[in-house]
Short mmCIF file of C-alpha atoms and ligand atoms in Angstrom, two decimals:
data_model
loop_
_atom_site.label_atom_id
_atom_site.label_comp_id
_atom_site.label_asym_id
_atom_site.label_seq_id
_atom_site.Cartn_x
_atom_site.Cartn_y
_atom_site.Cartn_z
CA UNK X 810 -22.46 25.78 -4.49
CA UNK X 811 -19.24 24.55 -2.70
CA UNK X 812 -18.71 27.23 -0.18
CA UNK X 813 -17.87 25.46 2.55
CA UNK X 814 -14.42 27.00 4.69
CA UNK X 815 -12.96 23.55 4.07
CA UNK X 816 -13.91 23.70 0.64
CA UNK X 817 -12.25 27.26 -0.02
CA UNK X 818 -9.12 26.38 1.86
CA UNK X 819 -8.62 23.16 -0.40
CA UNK X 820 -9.57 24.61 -3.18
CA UNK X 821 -6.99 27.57 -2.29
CA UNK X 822 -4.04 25.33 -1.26
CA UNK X 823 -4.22 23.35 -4.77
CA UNK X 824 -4.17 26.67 -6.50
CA UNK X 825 -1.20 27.74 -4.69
CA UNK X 826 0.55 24.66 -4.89
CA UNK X 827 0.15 24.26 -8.83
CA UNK X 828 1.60 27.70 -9.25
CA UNK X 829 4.48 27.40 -7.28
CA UNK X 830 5.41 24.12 -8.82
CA UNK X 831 3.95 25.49 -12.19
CA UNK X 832 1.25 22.34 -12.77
CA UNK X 833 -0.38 22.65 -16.39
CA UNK X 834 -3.50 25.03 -15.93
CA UNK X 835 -5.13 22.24 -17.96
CA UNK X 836 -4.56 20.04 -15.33
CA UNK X 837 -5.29 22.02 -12.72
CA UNK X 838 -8.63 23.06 -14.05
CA UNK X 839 -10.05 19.20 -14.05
CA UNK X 840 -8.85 18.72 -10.39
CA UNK X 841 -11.01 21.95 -8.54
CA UNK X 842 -14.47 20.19 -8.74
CA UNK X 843 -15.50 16.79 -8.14
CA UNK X 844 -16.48 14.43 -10.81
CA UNK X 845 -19.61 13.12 -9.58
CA UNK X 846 -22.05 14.11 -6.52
CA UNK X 847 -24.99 12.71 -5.14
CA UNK X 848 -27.75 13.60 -2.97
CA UNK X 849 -30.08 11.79 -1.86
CA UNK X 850 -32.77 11.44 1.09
CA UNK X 851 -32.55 8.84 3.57
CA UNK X 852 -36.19 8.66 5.10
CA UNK X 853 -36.38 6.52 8.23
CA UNK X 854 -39.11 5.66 10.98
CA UNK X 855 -38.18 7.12 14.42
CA UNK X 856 -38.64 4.63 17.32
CA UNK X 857 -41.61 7.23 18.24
CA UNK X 858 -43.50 5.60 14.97
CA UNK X 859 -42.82 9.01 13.07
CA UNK X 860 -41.13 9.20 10.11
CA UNK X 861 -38.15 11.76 9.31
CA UNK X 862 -36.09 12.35 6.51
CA UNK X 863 -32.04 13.24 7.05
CA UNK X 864 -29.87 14.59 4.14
CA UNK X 865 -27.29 12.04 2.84
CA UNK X 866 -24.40 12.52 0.07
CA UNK X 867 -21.49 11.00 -1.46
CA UNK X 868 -19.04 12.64 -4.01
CA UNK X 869 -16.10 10.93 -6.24
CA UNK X 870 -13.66 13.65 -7.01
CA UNK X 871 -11.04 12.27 -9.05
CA UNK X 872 -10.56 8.59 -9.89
CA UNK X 873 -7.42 8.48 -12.52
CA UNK X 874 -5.23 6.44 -10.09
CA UNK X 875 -8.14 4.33 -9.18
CA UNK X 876 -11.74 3.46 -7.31
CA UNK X 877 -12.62 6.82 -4.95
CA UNK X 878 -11.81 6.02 -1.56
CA UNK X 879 -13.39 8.26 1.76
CA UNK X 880 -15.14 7.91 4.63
CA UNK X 881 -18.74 8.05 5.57
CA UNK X 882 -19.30 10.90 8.19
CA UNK X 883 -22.50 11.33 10.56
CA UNK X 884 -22.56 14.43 11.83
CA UNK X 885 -24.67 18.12 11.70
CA UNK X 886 -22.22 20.29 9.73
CA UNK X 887 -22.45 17.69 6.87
CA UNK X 888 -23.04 19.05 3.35
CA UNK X 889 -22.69 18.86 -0.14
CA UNK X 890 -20.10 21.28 -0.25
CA UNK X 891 -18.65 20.02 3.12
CA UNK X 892 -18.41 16.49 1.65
CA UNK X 893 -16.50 18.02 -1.78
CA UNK X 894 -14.17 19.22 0.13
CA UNK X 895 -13.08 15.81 2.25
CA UNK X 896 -13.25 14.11 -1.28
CA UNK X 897 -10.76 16.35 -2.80
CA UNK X 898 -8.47 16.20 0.01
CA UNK X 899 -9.01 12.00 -0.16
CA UNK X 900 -7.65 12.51 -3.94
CA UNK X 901 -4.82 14.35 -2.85
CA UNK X 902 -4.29 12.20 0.20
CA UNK X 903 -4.23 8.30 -1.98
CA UNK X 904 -1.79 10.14 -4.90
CA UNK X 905 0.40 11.41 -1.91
CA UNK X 906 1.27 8.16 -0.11
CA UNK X 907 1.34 5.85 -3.55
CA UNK X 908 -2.24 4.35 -3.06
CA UNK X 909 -4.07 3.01 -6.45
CA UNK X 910 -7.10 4.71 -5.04
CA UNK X 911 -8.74 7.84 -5.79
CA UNK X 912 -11.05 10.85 -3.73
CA UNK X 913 -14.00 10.10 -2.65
CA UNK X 914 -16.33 11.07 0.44
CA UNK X 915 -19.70 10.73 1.77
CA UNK X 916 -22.02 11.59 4.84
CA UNK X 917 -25.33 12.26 6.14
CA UNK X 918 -26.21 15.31 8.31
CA UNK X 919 -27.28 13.97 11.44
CA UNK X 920 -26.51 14.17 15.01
CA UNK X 921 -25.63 10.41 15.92
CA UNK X 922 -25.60 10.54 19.29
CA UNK X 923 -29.90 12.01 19.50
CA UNK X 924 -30.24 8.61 17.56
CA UNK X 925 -30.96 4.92 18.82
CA UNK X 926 -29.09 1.94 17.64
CA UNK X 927 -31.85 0.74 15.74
CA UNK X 928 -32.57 4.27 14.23
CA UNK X 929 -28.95 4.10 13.33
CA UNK X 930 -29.05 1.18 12.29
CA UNK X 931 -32.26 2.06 9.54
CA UNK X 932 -30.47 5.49 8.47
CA UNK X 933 -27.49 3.23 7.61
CA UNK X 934 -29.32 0.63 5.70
CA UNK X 935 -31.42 3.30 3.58
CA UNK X 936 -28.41 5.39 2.80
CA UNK X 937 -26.39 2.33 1.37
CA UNK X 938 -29.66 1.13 -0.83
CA UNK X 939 -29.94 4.78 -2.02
CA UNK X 940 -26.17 5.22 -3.17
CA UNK X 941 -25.60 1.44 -3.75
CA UNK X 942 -25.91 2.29 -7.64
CA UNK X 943 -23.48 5.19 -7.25
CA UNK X 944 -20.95 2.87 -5.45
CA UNK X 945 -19.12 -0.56 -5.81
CA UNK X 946 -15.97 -2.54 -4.80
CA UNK X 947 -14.29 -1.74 -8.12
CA UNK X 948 -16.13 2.07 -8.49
CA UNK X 949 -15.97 3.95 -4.88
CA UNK X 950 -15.34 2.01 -1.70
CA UNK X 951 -16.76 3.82 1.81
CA UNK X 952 -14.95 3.82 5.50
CA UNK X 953 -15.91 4.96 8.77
CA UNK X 954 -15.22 8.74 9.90
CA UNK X 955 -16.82 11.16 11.98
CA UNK X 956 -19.69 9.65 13.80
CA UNK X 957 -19.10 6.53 12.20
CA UNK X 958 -17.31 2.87 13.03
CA UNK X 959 -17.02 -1.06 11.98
CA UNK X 960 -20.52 -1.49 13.49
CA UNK X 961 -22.00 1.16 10.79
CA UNK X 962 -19.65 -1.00 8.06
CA UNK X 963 -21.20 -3.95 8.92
CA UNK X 964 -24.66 -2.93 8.56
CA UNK X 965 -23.58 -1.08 5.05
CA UNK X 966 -22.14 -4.30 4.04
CA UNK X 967 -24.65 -6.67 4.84
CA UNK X 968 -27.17 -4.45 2.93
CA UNK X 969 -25.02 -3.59 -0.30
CA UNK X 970 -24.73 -7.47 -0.12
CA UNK X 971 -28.51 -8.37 0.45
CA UNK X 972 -29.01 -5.77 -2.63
CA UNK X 973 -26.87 -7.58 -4.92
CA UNK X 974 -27.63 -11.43 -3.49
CA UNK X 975 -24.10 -12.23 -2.09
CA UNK X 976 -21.44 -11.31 -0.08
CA UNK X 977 -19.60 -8.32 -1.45
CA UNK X 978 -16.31 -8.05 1.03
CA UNK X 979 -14.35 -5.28 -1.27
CA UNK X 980 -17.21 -2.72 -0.89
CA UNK X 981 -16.61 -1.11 2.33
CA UNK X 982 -13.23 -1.10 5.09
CA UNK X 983 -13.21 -0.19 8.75
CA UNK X 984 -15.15 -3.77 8.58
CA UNK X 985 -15.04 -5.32 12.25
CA UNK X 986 -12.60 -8.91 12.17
CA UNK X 987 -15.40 -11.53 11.82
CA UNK X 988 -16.65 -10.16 8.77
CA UNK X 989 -13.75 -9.49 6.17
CA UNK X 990 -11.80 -6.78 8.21
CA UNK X 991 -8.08 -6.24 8.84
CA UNK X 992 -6.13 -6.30 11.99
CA UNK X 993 -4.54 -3.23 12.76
CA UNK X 994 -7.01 -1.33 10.72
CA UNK X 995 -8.73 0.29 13.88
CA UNK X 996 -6.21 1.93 15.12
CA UNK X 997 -4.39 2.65 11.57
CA UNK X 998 -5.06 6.21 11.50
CA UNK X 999 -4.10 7.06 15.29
CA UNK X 1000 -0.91 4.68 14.58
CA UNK X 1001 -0.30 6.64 11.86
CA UNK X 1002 -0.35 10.21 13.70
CA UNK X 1003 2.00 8.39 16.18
CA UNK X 1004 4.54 7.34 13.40
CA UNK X 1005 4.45 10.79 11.65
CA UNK X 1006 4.54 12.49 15.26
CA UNK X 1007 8.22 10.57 15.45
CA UNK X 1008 9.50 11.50 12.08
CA UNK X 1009 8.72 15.11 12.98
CA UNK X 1010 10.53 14.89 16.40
CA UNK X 1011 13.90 13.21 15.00
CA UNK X 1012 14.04 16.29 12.34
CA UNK X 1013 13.79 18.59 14.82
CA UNK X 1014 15.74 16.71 16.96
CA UNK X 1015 13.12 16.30 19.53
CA UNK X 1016 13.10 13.33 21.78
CA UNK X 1017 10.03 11.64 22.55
CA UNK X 1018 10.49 10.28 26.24
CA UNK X 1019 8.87 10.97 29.68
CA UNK X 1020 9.38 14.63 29.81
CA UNK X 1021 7.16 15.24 26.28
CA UNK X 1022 3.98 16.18 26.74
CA UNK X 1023 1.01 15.80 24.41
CA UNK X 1024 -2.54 17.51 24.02
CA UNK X 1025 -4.93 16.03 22.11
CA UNK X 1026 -8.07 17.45 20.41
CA UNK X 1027 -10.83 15.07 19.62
CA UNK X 1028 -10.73 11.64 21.19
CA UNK X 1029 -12.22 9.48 19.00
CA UNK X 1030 -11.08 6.76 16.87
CA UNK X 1031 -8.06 8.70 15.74
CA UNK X 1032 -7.71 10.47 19.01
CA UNK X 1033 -7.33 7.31 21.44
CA UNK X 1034 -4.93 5.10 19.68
CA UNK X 1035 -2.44 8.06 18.85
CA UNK X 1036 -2.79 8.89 22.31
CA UNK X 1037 -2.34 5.49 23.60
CA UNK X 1038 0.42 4.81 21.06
CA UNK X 1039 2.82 7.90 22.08
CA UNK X 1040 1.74 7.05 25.48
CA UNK X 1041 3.24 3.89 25.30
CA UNK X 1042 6.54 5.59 24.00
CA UNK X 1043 6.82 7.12 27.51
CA UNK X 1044 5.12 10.47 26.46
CA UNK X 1045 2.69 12.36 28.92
CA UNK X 1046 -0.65 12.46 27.37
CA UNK X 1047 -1.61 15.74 29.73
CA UNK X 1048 -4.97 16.57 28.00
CA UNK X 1049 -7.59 15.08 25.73
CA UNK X 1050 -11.04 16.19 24.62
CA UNK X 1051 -14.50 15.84 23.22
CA UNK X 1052 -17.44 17.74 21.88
CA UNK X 1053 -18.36 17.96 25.72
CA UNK X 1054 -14.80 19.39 27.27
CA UNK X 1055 -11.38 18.74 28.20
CA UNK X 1056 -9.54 16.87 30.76
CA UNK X 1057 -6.21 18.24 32.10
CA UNK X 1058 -3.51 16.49 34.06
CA UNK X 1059 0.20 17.98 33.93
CA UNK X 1060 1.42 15.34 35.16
CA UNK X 1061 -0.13 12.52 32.55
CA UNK X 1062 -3.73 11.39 32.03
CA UNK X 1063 -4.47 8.17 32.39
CA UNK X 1064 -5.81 7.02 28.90
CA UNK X 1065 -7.33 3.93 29.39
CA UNK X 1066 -9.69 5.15 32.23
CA UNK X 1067 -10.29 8.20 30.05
CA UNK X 1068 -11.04 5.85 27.23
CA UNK X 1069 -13.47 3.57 29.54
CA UNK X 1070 -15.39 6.13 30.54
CA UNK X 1071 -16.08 7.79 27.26
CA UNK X 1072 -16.98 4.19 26.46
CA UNK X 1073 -18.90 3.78 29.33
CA UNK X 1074 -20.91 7.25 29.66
CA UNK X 1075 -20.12 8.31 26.07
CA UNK X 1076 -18.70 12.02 26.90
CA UNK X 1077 -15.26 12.53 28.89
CA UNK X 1078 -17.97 15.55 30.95
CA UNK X 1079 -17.96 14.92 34.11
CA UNK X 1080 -14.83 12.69 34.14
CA UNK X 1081 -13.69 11.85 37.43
CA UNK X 1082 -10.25 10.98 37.45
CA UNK X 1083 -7.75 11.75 40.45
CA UNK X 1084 -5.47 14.89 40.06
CA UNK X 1085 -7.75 16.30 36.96
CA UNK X 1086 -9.41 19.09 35.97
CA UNK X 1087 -11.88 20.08 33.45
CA UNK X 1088 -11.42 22.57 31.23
CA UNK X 1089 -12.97 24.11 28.17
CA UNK X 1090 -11.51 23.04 24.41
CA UNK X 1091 -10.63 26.40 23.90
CA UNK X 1092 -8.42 26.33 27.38
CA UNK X 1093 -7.08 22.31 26.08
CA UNK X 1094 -5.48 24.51 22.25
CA UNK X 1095 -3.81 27.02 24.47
CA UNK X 1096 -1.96 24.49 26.95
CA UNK X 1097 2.07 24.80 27.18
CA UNK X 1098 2.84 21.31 25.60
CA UNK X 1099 5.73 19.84 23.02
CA UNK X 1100 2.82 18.28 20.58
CA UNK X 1101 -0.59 19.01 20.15
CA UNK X 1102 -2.51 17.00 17.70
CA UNK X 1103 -5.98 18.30 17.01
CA UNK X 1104 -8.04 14.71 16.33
CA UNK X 1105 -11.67 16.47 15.93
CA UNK X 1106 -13.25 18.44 13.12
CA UNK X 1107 -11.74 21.07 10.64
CA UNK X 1108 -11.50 24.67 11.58
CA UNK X 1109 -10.37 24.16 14.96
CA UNK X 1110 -7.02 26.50 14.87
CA UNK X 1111 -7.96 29.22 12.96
CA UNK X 1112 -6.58 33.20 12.51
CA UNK X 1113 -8.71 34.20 15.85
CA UNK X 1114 -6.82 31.56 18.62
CA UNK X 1115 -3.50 30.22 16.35
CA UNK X 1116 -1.73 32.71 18.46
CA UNK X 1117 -2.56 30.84 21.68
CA UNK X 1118 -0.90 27.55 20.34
CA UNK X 1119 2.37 26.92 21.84
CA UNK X 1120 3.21 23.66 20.72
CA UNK X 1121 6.31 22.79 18.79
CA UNK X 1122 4.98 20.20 16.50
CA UNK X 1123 1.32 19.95 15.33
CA UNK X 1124 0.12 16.87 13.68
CA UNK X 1125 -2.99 17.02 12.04
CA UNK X 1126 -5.20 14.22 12.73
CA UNK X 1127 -8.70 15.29 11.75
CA UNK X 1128 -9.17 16.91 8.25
CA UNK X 1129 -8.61 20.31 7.87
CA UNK X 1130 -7.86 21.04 11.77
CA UNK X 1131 -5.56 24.13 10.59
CA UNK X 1132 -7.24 26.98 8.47
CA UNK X 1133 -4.62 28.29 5.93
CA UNK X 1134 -4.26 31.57 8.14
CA UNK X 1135 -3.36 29.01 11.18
CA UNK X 1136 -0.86 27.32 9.04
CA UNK X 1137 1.29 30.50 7.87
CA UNK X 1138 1.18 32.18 11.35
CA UNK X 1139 2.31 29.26 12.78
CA UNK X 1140 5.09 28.18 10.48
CA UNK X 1141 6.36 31.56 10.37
CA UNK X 1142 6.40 31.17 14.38
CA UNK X 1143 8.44 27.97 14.02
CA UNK X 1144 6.30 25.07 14.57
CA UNK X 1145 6.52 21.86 13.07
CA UNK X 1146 3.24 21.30 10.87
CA UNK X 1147 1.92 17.51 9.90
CA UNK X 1148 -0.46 18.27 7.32
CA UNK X 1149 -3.38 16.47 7.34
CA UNK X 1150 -3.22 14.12 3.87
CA UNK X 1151 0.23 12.92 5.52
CA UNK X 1152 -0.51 12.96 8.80
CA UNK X 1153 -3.99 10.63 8.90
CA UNK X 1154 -3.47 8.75 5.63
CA UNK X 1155 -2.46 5.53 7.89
CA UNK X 1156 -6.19 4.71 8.03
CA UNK X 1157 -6.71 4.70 3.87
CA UNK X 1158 -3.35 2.79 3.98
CA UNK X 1159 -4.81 -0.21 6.12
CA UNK X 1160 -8.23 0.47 4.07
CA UNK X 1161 -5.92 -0.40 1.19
CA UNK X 1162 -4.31 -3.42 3.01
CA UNK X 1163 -7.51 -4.67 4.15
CA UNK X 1164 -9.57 -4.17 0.41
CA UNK X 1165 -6.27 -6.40 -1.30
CA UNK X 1166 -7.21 -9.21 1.76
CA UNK X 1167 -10.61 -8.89 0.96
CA UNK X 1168 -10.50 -9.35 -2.85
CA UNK X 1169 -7.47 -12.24 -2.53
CA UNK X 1170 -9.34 -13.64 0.74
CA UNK X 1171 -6.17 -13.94 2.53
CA UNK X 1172 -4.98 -12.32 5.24
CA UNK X 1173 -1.31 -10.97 6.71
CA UNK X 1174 -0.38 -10.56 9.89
CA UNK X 1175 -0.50 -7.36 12.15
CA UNK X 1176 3.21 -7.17 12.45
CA UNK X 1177 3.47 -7.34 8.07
CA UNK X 1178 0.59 -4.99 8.81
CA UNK X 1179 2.25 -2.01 10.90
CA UNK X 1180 5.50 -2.94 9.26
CA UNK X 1181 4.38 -1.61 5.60
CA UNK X 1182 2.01 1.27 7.26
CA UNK X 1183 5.45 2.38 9.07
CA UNK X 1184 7.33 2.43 5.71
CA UNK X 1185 4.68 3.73 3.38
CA UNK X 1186 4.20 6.56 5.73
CA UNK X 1187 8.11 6.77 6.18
CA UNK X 1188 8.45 7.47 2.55
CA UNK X 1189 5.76 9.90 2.11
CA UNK X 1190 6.81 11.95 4.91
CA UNK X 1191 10.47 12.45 3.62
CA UNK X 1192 8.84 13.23 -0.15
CA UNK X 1193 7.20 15.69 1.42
CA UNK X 1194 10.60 17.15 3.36
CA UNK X 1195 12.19 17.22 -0.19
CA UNK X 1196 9.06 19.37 -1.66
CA UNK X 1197 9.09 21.82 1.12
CA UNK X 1198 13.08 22.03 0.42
CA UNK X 1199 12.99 22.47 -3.29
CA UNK X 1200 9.97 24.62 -3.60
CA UNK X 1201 10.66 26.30 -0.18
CA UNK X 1202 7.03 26.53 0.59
CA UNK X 1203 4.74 24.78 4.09
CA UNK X 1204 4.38 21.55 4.93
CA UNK X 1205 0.77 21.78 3.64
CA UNK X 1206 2.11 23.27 0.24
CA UNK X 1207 4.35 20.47 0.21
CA UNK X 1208 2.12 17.69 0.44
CA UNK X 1209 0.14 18.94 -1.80
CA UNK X 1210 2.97 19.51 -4.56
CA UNK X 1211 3.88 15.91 -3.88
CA UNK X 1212 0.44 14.58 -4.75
CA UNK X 1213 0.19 16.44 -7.57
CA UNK X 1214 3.22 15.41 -9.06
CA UNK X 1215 1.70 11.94 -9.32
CA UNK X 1216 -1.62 12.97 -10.24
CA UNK X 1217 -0.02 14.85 -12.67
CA UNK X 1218 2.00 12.11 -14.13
CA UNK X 1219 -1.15 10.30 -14.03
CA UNK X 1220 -3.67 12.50 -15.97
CA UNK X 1221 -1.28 12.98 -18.43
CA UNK X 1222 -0.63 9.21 -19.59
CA UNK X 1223 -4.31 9.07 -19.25
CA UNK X 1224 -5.55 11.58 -21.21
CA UNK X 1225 -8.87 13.51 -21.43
CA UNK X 1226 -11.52 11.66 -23.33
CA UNK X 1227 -12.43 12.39 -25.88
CA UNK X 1228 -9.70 14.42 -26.55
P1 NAD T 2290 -14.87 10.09 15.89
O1 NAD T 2290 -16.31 10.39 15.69
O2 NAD T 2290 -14.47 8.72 16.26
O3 NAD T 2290 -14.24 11.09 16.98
C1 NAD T 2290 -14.34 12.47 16.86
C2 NAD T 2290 -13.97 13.08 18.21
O4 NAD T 2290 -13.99 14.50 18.07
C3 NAD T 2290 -14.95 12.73 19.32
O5 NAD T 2290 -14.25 12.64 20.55
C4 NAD T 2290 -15.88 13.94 19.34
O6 NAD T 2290 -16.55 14.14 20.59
C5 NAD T 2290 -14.87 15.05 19.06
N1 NAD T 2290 -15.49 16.27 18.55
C6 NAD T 2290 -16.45 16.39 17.61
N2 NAD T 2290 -16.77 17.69 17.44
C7 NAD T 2290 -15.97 18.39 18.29
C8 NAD T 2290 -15.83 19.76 18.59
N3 NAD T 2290 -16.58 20.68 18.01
N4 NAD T 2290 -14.90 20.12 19.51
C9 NAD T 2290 -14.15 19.19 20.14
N5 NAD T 2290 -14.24 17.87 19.89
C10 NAD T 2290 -15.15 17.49 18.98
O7 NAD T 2290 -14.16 10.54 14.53
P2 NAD T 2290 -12.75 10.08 14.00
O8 NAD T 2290 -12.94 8.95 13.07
O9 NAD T 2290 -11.79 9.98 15.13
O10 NAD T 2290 -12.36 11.33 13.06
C11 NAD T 2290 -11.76 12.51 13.58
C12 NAD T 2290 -11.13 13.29 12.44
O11 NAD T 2290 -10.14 12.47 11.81
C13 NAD T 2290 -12.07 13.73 11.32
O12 NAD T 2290 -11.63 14.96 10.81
C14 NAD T 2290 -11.90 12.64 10.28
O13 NAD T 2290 -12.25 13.07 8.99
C15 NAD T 2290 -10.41 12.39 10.40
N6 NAD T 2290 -9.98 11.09 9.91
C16 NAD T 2290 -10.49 9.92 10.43
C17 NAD T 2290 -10.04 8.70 9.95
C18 NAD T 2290 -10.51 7.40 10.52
O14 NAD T 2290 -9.96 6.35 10.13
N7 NAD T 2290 -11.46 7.38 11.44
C19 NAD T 2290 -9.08 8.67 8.93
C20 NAD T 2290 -8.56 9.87 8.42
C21 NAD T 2290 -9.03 11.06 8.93
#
């Protein structure tokens, strides 16, 4: 049932990770499937009149630290075994950067962008009323992801809310301002990317300045603040991309034309920019550059193109970017690895931040904001360096020996009931 690629390469990574550090099989054995899943179908009338009927799902993996936590992704590829996958790797994430959160994930399988707003609107609003059972600001607490934003949260809000006759702020984050959100919490995750991107460079003793140049994969809502964040370091954003292409400049894109466009005209195809050229994603992984950060989908780097990456430090935004193949090849060629549940946690951080304002109604300020993202993140990131030193294993292995630790720790004082 969950053989996903993303699915297998999670589920491989824990394995490897509890026998190197030597986790209790017992333990082990209650973390490799979710706890709960759901399926459900989200019917919804087409602005044609006709009626069609899109798969939607949402799975809590582990909740011993707390309420499951994950995004909400719109996209083809999504599945049940898909969706498993991101939960686990939410679990794994929260435990690894302190949060009292647990894994969670959901998604529908649909193309967003062959959608209206109004049919987007209706697929939103039927998917919340048929998980709102499953769900809850104490239980399992959605976000946006993939194909998803504060718009979508809004409309899952305000219908979660309508089902239970008031206003229920805690039950989703990504929220837009004027309806319970947090500052900072839209450009947490690409913030995030940034701040890990600067740990890695001062332990390898890289400087990030005018002559560093950065490729990015994917430029979405992780994509365009890490890009305009490094950017604003001095670094040389010199290519970004979408589903439709790539944009190339050696000398620097500009990011907030690049950015206004794709907001504009939706797709960076077609871009016209002065001194640019298009090229193909495949063409974007392979560019000479100091940091490439692949801000997209999972299986992007895999065992068939890792040897065309020539970047020195790869920070992975998206979930799952690397495949496990891409990860040893390229550690054993030298490069500097962000794993993923390190690397784009700063978005379930904020979620966190903003889910405490929400339930004390009262709200900090951005700089408090970025100030406890920074050292959060800080923290994590040098747990991790002490993992990989003791157990002598990847960055990836590492993180995920670090979260385990505390799951670990966690399960135990716990228990298993009954017992
Ligand atoms: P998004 O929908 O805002 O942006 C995704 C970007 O990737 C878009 O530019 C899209 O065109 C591009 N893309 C999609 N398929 C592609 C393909 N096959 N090839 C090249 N580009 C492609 O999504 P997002 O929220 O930025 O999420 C991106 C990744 O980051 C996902 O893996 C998501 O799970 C992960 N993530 C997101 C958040 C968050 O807060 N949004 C937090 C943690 C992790």
């Amino acid at each position: 049932m969950f053989d996903a690629p993303l699915f297998k390469d999670a589920f491989t990574q824990l394995e490897q990770a509890s026998e190197v550090m030597g986790l209790d099989p017992n333990i082990l054995e209650r973390l490799k499937y979710p706890k709960r899943a759901l399926t459900v179908s989200v019917p919804i009338r087409l602005d044609d009149g006709t009626v069609k009927t899109f798969l939607g799902y949402r799975v809590q993996h582990n909740m011993t630290i707390g309420p499951g936590k994950g995004g909400i992704r719109y996209h083809p590829n999504v599945d049940l075994s898909e969706t498993a996958a991101l939960a686990m790797l939410m679990t794994f994430k929260c435990a690894l950067v302190g949060l009292p959160l647990g894994g969670a994930k959901g998604g529908i399988q649909v193309d967003p962008n062959e959608l209206s707003r109004q049919e987007l609107q209706s697929l939103t609003r039927r998917y919340a009323t048929e998980i709102n059972s499953f769900i809850g600001p104490n239980v399992d607490i959605p976000a946006p992801d993939i194909g998803t934003d504060g718009q979508t949260m809004a409309w899952f809000l305000d219908t979660y809310s309508q089902l239970k006759g008031h206003t229920v702020s805690g039950i989703v984050t990504g929220k837009p301002i004027s309806v319970g959100g947090s500052l900072g919490r839209a450009e947490s995750t690409g913030k995030g990317v940034a701040y890990c991107v600067n740990f890695a460079a001062q332990k390898i003793g890289m400087k990030i300045g005018s002559n560093t140049a950065v490729v990015i994969h994917g430029f979405g809502k992780v994509g365009v603040p890490a890009a305009q964040d490094l950017k604003s370091q001095g670094a040389k954003i010199i290519a970004v991309s979408d589903v439709s292409g790539a944009v190339y400049n050696k000398d620097g894109l500009d990011i907030d034309a690049c950015s206004k466009w794709c907001k504009e005209r939706r797709f960076l195809k077609d871009i016209e920019l002065p001194g640019t050229k298009l090229i193909s994603n495949d063409e974007l992984l392979a560019l000479e550059t100091d940091i490439l950060i692949p801000a997209a989908i999972d299986g992007v780097v895999t065992a068939h193109n890792c040897k065309n990456v020539k970047a020195k430090i790869i920070a992975e935004g998206a979930n799952g970017p690397l495949t496990k193949e891409a990860v040893t090849y390229l550690t054993e060629k030298g490069a500097f690895i962000i794993p993923d549940i390190l690397c784009n946690a700063g978005g379930v951080i904020v979620s966190y931040f903003e889910w405490v304002q929400g339930l004390q109604n009262f709200f900090w300020d951005l700089d408090q904001i970025n100030g406890k993202l920074h050292d959060i993140l800080k923290d994590s990131f040098d747990t991790v360096i002490e993992c990989q030193e003791e157990y002598n294993v990847d960055m990836k292995k590492a993180a995920f020996i670090a979260a385990l630790k505390r799951l670990d720790r966690a399960m135990r004082l716990r228990g298993l009931f009954p017992s």
